[in-house]
Short mmCIF file of C-alpha atoms in Angstrom, two decimals:
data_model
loop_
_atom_site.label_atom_id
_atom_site.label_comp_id
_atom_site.label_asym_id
_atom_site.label_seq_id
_atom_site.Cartn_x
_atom_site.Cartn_y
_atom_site.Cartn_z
CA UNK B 92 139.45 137.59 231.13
CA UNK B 93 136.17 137.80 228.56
CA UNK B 94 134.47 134.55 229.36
CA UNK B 95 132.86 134.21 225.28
CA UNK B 96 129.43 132.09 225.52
CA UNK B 97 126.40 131.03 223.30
CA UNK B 98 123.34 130.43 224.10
CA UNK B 99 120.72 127.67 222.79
CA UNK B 100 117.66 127.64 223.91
CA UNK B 101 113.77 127.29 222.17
CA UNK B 102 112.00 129.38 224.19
CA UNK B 103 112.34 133.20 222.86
CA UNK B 104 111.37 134.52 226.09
CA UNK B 105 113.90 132.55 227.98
CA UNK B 106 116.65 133.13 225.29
CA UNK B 107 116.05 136.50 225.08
CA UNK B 108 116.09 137.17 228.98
CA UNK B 109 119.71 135.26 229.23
CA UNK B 110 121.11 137.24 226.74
CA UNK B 111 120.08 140.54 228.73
CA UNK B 112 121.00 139.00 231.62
CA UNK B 113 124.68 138.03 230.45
CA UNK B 114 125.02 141.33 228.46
CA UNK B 115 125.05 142.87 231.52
CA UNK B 116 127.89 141.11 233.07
CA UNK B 117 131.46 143.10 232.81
CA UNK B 118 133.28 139.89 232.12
CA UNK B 119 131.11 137.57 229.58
CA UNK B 120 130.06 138.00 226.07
CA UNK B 121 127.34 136.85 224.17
CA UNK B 122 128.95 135.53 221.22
CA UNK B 123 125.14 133.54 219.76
CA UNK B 124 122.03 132.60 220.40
CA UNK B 125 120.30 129.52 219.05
CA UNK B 126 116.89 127.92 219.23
CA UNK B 127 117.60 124.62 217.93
CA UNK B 128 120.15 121.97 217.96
CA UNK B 129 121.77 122.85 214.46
CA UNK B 130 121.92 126.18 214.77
CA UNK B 131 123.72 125.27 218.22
CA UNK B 132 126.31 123.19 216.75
CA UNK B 133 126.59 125.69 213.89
CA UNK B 134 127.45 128.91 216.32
CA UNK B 135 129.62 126.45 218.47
CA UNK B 136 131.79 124.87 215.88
CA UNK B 137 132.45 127.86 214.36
CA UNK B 138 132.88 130.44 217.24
CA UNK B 139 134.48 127.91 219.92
CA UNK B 140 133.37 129.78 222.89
CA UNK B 141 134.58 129.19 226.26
CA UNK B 142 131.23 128.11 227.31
CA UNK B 143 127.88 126.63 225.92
CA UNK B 144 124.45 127.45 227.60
CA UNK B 145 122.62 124.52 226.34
CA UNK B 146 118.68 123.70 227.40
CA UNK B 147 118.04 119.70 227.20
CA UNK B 148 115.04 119.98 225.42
CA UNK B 149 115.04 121.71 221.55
CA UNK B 150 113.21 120.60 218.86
CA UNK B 151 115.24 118.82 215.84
CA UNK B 152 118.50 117.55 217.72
CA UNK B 153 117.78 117.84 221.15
CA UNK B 154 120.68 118.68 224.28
CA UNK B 155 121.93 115.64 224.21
CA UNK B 156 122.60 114.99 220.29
CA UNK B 157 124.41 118.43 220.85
CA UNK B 158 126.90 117.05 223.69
CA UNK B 159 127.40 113.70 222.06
CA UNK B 160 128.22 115.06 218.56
CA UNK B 161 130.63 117.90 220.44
CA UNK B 162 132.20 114.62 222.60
CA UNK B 163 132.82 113.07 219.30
CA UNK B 164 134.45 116.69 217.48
CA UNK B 165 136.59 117.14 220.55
CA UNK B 166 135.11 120.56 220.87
CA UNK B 167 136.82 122.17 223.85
CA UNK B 168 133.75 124.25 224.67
CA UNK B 169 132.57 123.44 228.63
CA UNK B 170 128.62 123.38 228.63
CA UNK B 171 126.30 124.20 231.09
CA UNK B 172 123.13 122.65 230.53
CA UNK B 173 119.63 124.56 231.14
CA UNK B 174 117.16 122.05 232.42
CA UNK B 175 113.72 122.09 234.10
CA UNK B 176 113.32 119.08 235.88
CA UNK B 177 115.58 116.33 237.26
CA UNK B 178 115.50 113.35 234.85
CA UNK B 179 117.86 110.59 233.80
CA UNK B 180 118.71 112.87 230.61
CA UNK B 181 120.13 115.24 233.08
CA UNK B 182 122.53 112.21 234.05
CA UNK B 183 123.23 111.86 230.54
CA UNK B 184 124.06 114.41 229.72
CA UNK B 185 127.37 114.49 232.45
CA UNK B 186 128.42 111.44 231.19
CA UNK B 187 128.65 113.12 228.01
CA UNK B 188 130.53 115.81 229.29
CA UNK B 189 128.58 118.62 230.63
CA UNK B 190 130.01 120.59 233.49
CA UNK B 191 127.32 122.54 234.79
CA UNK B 192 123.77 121.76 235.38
CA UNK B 193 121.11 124.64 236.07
CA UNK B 194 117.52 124.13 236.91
CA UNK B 195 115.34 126.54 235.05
CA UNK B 196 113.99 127.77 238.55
CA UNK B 197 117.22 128.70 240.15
CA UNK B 198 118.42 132.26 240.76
CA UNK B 199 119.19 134.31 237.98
CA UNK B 200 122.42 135.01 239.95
CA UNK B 201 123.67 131.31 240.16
CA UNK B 202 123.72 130.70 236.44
CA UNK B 203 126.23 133.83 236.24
CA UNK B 204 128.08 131.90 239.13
CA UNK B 205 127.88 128.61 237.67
CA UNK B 206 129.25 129.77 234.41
CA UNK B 207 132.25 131.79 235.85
CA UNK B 208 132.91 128.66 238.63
CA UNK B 209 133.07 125.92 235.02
CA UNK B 210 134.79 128.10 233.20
CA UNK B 211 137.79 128.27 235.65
CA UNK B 212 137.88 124.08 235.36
CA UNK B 213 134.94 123.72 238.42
CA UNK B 214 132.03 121.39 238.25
CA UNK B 215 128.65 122.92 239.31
CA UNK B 216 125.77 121.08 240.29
CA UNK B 217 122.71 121.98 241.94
CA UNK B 218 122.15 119.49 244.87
CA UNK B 219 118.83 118.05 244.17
CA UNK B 220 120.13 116.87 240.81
CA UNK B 221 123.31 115.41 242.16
CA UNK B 222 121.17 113.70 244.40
CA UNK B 223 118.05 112.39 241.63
CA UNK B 224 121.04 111.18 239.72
CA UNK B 225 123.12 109.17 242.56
CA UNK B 226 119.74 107.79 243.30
CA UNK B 227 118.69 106.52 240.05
CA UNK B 228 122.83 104.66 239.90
CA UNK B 229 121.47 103.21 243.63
CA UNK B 230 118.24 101.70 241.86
CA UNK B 231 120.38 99.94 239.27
CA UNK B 232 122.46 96.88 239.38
CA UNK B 233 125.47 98.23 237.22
CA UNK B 234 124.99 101.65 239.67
CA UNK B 235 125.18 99.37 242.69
CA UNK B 236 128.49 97.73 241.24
CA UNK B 237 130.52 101.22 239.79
CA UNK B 238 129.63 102.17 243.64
CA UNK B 239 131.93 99.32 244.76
CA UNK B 240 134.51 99.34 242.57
CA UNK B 241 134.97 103.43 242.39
CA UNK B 242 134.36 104.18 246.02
CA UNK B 243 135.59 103.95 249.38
CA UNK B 244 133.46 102.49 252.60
CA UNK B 245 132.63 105.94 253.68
CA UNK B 246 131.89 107.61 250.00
CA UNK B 247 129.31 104.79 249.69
CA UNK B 248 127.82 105.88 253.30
CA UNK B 249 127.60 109.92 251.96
CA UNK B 250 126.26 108.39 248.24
CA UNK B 251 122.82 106.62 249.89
CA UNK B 252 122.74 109.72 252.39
CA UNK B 253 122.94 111.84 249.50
CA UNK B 254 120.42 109.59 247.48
CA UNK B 255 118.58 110.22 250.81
CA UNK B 256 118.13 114.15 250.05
CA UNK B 257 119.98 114.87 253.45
CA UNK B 258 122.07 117.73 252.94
CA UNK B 259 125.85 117.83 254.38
CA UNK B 260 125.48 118.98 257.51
CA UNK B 261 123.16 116.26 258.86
CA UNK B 262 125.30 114.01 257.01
CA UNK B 263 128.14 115.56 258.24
CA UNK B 264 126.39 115.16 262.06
CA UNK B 265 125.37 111.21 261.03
CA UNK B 266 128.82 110.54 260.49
CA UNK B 267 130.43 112.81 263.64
CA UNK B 268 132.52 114.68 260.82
CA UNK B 269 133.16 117.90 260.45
CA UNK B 270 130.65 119.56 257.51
CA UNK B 271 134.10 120.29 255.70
CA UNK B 272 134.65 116.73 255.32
CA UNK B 273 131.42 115.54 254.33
CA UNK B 274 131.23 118.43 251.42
CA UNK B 275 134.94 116.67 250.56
CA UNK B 276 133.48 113.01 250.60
CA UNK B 277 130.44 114.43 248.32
CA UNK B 278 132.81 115.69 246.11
CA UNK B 279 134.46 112.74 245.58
CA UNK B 280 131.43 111.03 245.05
CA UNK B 281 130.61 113.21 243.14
CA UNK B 282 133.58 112.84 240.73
CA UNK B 283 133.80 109.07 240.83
CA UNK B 284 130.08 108.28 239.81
CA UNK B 285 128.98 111.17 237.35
CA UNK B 286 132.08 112.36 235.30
CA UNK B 287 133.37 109.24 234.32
CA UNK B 288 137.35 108.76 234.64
CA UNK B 289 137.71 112.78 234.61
CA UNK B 290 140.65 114.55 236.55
CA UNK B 291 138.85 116.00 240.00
CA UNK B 292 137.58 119.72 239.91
CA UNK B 293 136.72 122.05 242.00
CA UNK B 294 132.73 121.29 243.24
CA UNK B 295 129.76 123.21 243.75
CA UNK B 296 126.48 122.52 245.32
CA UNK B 297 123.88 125.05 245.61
CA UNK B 298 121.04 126.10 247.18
CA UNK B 299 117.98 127.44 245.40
CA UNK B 300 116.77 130.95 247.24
CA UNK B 301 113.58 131.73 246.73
CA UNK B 302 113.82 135.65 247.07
CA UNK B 303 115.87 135.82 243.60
CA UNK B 304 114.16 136.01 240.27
CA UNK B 305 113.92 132.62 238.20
CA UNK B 306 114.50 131.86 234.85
CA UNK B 307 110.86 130.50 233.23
CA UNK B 308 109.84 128.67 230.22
#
């Protein structure tokens, strides 16, 4: 199956390297490209593809004016958002809806795995945002109370590990669990906290490695 995607984002060299980069894959097509938030909303209400590439930060309407006014359309386009750092708008934007979240510097490779992993109904999230955005919920009051009411004793254990930056396995060796289990109570976690109310998906985390080429701008 053709996975059909747009693009937004407002650096030309960046836009224009993802498209080449996509082209090239046997099972997506580059439907758009857009370097602003109009033109985004434009190519997406009219072409409803599967999935929407979307960086955070455009001039005019920005990422985030893009997810809200989809969440409000019902569009039933999955995003993956493009960012380059980890920042509250990055939480943000999963509440509105987002179901992937790339940093700029990843592998090339991952965003073509991150796309294929949402568009089959998975959630993909690079680990050091997952854990910059359980941390900022830890460091507020209302955070600290959705922790109690949404999770279990142990989920809240694996949340402030996780707010910790300790990946699963030393979590998993904290705990005397199996790694399995720990990468099921993060996914939970996971779940509960960011995608508010939403059926569970499948989960990734990732890891960045440094020998692939990065996407810039």
């Amino acid at each position: 199956m053709t996975i059909r995607i747009v693009l937004a984002d407002d650096h030309p060299v960046v836009l224009g390297g993802l498209v080449r980069l996509l082209s090239a894959e046997r099972d997506i097509e580059v439907l758009a490209s857009a370097t602003n938030g109009t033109e985004t909303l434009k190519a997406t209400r009219n072409l409803l593809p599967d999935i929407l590439v979307l960086d955070l930060r455009m001039p005019g309407k920005d990422g985030l004016a893009v997810l809200g006014e989809m969440r409000r359309d019902g569009l039933p386009t999955k995003v993956v958002v493009l960012t380059a750092m980890e920042s509250d708008d990055v939480l943000a934007a999963i509440r509105l809806g987002a179901r992937g979240v790339v940093m700029k510097d990843m592998a090339l490779r991952l965003l073509v795995e991150c796309i294929r992993i949402v568009h089959s109904g998975g959630v993909w999230i690079e680990k050091g945002v997952a854990s910059h955005a359980v941390d900022r919920l830890l460091q507020r009051e209302s955070g600290i109370r959705v922790m109690a009411e949404r999770l279990t004793p142990r989920e809240v254990e694996v949340a402030q590990m996780v707010a910790d930056g300790l990946p699963s396995k030393h979590i998993a060796d904290k705990l005397a669990i199996t790694e399995g289990t720990a990468k099921l109570h993060l996914h939970h976690v996971y779940l509960k906290l960011m995608i508010d109310g939403q059926p569970s998906r499948p989960f990734s985390a990732t890891t960045l490695e440094p020998s692939e080429p990065r996407l810039r701008g």
